CSV table of C-alpha atoms in Angstrom, one decimal:
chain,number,residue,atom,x,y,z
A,78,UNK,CA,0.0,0.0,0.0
A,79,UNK,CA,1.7,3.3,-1.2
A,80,UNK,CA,-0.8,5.8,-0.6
A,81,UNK,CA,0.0,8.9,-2.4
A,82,UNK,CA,2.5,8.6,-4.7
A,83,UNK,CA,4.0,11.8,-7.3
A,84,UNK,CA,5.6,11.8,-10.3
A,85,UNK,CA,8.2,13.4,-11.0
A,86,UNK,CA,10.0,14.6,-7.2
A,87,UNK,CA,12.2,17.1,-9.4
A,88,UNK,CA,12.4,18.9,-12.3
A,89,UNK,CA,13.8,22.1,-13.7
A,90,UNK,CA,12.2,24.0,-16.9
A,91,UNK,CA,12.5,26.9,-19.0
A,92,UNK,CA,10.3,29.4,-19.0
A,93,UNK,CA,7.8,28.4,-21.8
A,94,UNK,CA,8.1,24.9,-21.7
A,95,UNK,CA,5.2,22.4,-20.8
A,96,UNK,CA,5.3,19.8,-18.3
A,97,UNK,CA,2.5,17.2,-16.3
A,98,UNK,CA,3.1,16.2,-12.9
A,99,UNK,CA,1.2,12.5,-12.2
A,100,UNK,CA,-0.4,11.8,-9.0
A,101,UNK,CA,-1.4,8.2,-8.2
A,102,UNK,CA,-3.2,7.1,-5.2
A,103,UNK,CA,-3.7,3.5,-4.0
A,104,UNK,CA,-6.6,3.8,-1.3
A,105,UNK,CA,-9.6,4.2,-3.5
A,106,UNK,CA,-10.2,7.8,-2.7
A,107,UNK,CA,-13.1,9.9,-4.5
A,108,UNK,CA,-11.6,13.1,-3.8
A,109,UNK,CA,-8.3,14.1,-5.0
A,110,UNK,CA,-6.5,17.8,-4.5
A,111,UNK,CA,-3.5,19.6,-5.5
A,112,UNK,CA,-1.9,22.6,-4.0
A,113,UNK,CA,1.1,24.7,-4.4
A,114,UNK,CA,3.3,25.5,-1.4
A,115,UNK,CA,5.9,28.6,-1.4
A,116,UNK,CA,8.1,29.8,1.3
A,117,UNK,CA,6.0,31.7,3.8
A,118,UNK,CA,2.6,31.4,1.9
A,119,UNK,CA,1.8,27.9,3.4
A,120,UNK,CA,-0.1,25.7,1.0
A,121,UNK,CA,-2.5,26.5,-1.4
A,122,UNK,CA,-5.3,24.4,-3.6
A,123,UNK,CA,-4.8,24.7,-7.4
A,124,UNK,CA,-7.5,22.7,-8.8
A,125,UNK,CA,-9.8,19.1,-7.0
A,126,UNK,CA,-11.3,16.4,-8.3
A,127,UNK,CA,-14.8,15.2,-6.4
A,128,UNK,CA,-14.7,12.0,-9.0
A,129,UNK,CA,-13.2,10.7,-12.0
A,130,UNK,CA,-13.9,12.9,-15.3
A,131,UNK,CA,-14.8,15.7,-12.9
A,132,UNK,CA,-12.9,19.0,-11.8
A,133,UNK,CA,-12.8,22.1,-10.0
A,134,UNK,CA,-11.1,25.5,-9.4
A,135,UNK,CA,-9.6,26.2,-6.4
A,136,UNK,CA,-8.1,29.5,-5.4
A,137,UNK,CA,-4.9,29.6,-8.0
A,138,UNK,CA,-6.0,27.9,-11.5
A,139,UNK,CA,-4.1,30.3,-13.6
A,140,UNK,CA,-1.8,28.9,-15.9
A,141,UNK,CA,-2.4,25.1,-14.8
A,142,UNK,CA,-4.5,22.7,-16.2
A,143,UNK,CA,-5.7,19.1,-14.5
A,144,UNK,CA,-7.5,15.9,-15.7
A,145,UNK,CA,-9.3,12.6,-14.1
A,146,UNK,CA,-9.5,10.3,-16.6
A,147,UNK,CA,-9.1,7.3,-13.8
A,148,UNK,CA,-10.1,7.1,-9.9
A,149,UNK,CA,-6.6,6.6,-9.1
A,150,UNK,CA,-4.8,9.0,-11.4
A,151,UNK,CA,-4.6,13.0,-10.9
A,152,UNK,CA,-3.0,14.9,-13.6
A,153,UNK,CA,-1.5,18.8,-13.1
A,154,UNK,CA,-0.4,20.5,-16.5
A,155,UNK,CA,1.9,23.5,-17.0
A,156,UNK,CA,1.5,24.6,-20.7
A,157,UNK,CA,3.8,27.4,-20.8
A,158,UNK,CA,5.9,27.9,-17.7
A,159,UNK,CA,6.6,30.7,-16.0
A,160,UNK,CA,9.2,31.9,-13.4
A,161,UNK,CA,6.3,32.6,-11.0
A,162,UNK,CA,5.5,28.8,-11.3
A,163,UNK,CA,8.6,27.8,-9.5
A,164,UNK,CA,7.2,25.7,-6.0
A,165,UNK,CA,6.3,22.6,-4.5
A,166,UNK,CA,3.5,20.7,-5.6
A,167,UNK,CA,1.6,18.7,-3.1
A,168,UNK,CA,-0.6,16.0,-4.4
A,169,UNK,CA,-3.5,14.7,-1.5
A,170,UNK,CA,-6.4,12.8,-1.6
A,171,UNK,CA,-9.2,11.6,0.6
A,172,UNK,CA,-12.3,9.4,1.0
A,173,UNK,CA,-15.8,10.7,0.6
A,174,UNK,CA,-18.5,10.3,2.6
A,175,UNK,CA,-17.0,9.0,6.1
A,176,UNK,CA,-17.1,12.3,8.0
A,177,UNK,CA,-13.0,12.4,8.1
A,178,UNK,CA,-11.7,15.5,6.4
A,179,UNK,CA,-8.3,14.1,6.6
A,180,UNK,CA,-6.4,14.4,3.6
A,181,UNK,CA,-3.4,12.1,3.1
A,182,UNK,CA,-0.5,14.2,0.6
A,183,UNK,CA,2.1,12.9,-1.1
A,184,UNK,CA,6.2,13.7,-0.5
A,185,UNK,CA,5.6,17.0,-3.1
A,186,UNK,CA,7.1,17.9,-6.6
A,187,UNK,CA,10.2,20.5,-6.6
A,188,UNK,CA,10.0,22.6,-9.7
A,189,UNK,CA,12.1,25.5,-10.3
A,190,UNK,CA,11.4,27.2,-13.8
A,191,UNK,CA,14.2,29.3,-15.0
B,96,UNK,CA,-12.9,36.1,1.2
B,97,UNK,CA,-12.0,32.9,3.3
B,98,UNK,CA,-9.0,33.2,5.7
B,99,UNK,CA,-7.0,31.0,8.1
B,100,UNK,CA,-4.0,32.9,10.7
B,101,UNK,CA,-1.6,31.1,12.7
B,102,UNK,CA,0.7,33.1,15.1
B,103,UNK,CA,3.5,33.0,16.1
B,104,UNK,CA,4.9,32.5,12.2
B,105,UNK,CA,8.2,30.8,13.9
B,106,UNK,CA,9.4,30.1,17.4
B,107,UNK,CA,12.2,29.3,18.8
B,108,UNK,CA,12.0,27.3,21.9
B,109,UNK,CA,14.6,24.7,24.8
B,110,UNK,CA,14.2,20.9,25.2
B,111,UNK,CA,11.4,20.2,27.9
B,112,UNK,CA,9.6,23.5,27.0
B,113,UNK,CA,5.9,24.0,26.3
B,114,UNK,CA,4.9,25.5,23.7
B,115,UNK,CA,1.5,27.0,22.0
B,116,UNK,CA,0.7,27.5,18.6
B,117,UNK,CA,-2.5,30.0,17.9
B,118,UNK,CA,-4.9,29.7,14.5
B,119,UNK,CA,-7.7,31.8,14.1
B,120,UNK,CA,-9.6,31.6,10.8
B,121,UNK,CA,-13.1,33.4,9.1
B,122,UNK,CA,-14.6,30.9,6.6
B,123,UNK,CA,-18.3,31.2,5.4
B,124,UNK,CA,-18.9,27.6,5.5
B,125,UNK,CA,-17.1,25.9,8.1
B,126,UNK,CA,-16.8,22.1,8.4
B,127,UNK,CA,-13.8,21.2,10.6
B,128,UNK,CA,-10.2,22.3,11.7
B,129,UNK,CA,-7.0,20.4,11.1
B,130,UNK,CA,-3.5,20.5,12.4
B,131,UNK,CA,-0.6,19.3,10.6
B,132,UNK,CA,2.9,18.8,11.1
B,133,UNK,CA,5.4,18.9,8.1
B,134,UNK,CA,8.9,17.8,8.3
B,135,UNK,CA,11.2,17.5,5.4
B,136,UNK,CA,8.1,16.4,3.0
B,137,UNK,CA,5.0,15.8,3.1
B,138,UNK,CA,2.3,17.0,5.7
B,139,UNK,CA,0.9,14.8,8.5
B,140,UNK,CA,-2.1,14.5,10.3
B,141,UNK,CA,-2.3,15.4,13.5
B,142,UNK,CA,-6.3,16.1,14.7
B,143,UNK,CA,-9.4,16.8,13.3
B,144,UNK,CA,-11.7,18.8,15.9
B,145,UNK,CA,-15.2,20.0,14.8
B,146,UNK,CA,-16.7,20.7,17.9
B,147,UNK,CA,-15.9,23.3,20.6
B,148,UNK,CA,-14.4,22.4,23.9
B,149,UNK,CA,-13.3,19.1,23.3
B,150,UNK,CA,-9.8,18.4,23.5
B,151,UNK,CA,-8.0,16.2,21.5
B,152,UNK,CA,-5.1,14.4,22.9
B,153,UNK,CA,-2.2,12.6,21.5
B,154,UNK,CA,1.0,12.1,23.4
B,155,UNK,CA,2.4,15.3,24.3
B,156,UNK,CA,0.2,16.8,21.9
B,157,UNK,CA,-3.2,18.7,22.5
B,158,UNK,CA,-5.5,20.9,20.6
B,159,UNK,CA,-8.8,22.5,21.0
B,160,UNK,CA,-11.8,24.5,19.5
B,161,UNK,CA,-13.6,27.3,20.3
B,162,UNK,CA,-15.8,27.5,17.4
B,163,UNK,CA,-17.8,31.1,19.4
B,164,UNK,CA,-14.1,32.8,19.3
B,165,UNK,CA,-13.2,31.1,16.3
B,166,UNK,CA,-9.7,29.9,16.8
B,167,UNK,CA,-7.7,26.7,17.8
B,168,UNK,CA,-4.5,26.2,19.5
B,169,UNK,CA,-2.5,23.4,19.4
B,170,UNK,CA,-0.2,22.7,22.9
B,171,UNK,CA,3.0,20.6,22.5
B,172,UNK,CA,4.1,20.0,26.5
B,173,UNK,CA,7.9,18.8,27.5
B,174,UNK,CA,9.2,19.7,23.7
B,175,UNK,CA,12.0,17.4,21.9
B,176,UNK,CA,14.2,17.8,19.5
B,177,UNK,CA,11.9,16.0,16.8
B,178,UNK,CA,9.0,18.2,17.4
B,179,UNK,CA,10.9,21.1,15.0
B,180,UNK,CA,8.5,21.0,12.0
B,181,UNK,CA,6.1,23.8,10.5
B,182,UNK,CA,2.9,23.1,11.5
B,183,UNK,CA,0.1,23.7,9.9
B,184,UNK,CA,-3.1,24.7,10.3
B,185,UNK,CA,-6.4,23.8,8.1
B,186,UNK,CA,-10.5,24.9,7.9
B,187,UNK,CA,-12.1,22.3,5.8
B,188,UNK,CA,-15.3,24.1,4.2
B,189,UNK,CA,-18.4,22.6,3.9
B,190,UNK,CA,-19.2,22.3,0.2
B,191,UNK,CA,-18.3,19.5,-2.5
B,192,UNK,CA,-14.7,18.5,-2.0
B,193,UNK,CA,-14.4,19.9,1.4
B,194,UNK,CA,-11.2,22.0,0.7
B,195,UNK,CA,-9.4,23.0,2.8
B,196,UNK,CA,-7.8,26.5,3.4
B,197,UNK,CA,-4.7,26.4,4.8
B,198,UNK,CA,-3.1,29.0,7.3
B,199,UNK,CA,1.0,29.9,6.3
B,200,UNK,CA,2.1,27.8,9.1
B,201,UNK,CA,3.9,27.9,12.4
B,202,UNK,CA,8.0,27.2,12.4
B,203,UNK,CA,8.9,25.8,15.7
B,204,UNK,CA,12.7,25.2,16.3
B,205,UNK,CA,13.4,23.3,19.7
B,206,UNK,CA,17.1,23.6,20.6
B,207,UNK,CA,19.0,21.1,22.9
């Protein structure tokens, strides 16, 4: 049992370039989240899935695109990067329906975009 | 627009000291508050607490809700070198998702 598992953990891009960041979960969760984290700023959600094929703003979209084609499978998309892109990405997911708002994340994406 | 504090943003604290983190937050649709601790990686649960007054206990760990005052504060008694982390704290909202909106975090150093 993995749990939350991201793909890549590093990566460094030129401004411009495109990139997807895989998330993979093992524990059957509905929900699936992720968020940005930058030095002082704490973490913050990017875009969530409630199911697979659905999706959902959260409160920095710009510039990043997501898809849910399977349960276990969240995809994050850069199609131009930009400088201002440069974070960690934290990947989390959690169960529906059992009145725990726990959300279990996975060990982040570094990506620097020079 | 839906906010979540934490004070102090770092501390700096001795071995065998006990410490308390603050979080305050105003949310229009509240569901719950979680702490966090995050090391190196990723973050780790700590407690869920939706209802006032109860306190949640775990080892030298503590936290509780005043949902009238709306704030939490999370007490770490008798400190050790392995509680340094950030820790976090989170209001999940009530809607379809439940996301949560996380605070910036508390730093907590504890020297030897």
């Amino acid at each position: 049992n993995a749990g939350v598992t991201q793909t890549p953990k590093f990566r460094v891009l030129k401004t411009g370039q495109s990139m997807t960041l895989l998330c993979a979960q093992d524990m059957n969760h509905e929900y699936m989240y992720w968020y940005r984290q930058d030095p002082g700023m704490g973490l913050r959600l990017i875009h969530y899935s409630v199911g697979e094929g659905t999706t959902a703003k959260g409160e920095v979209p710009d510039g990043y695109n997501v898809s849910r084609l399977k349960k276990q499978n969240f995809l994050l998309g850069l199609e131009s990067a930009a400088p201002s892109q440069t974070s960690v990405y934290f990947c989390a997911s959690r169960q529906a329906g059992t009145g725990k708002d726990e959300q279990y994340f996975g060990p982040g994406t570094r990506l620097t975009v020079t | 627009e839906d906010k979540v504090v934490q004070s102090p943003l770092s501390l700096v604290v001795h071995e065998g000291d006990t410490v308390t983190l603050n979080c305050s937050y105003e949310v229009t649709n509240f569901r719950s508050l979680l702490w966090y601790k995050q090391e190196k990686k990723a973050p780790t649960f700590l407690f869920m607490l939706t209802s006032s007054g109860i306190e949640k206990k775990s080892g030298r760990l503590s936290s509780i809700l005043d949902k009238k005052e709306l704030f939490s504060i999370l007490n770490i008694t008798a400190t050790q070198t392995g509680d340094s982390a950030i820790y976090l704290c989170a209001v999940a909202l009530n809607q379809a998702g439940t996301a949560l909106i996380f605070g910036k975090g508390t730093t907590l150093s504890v020297s030897s």
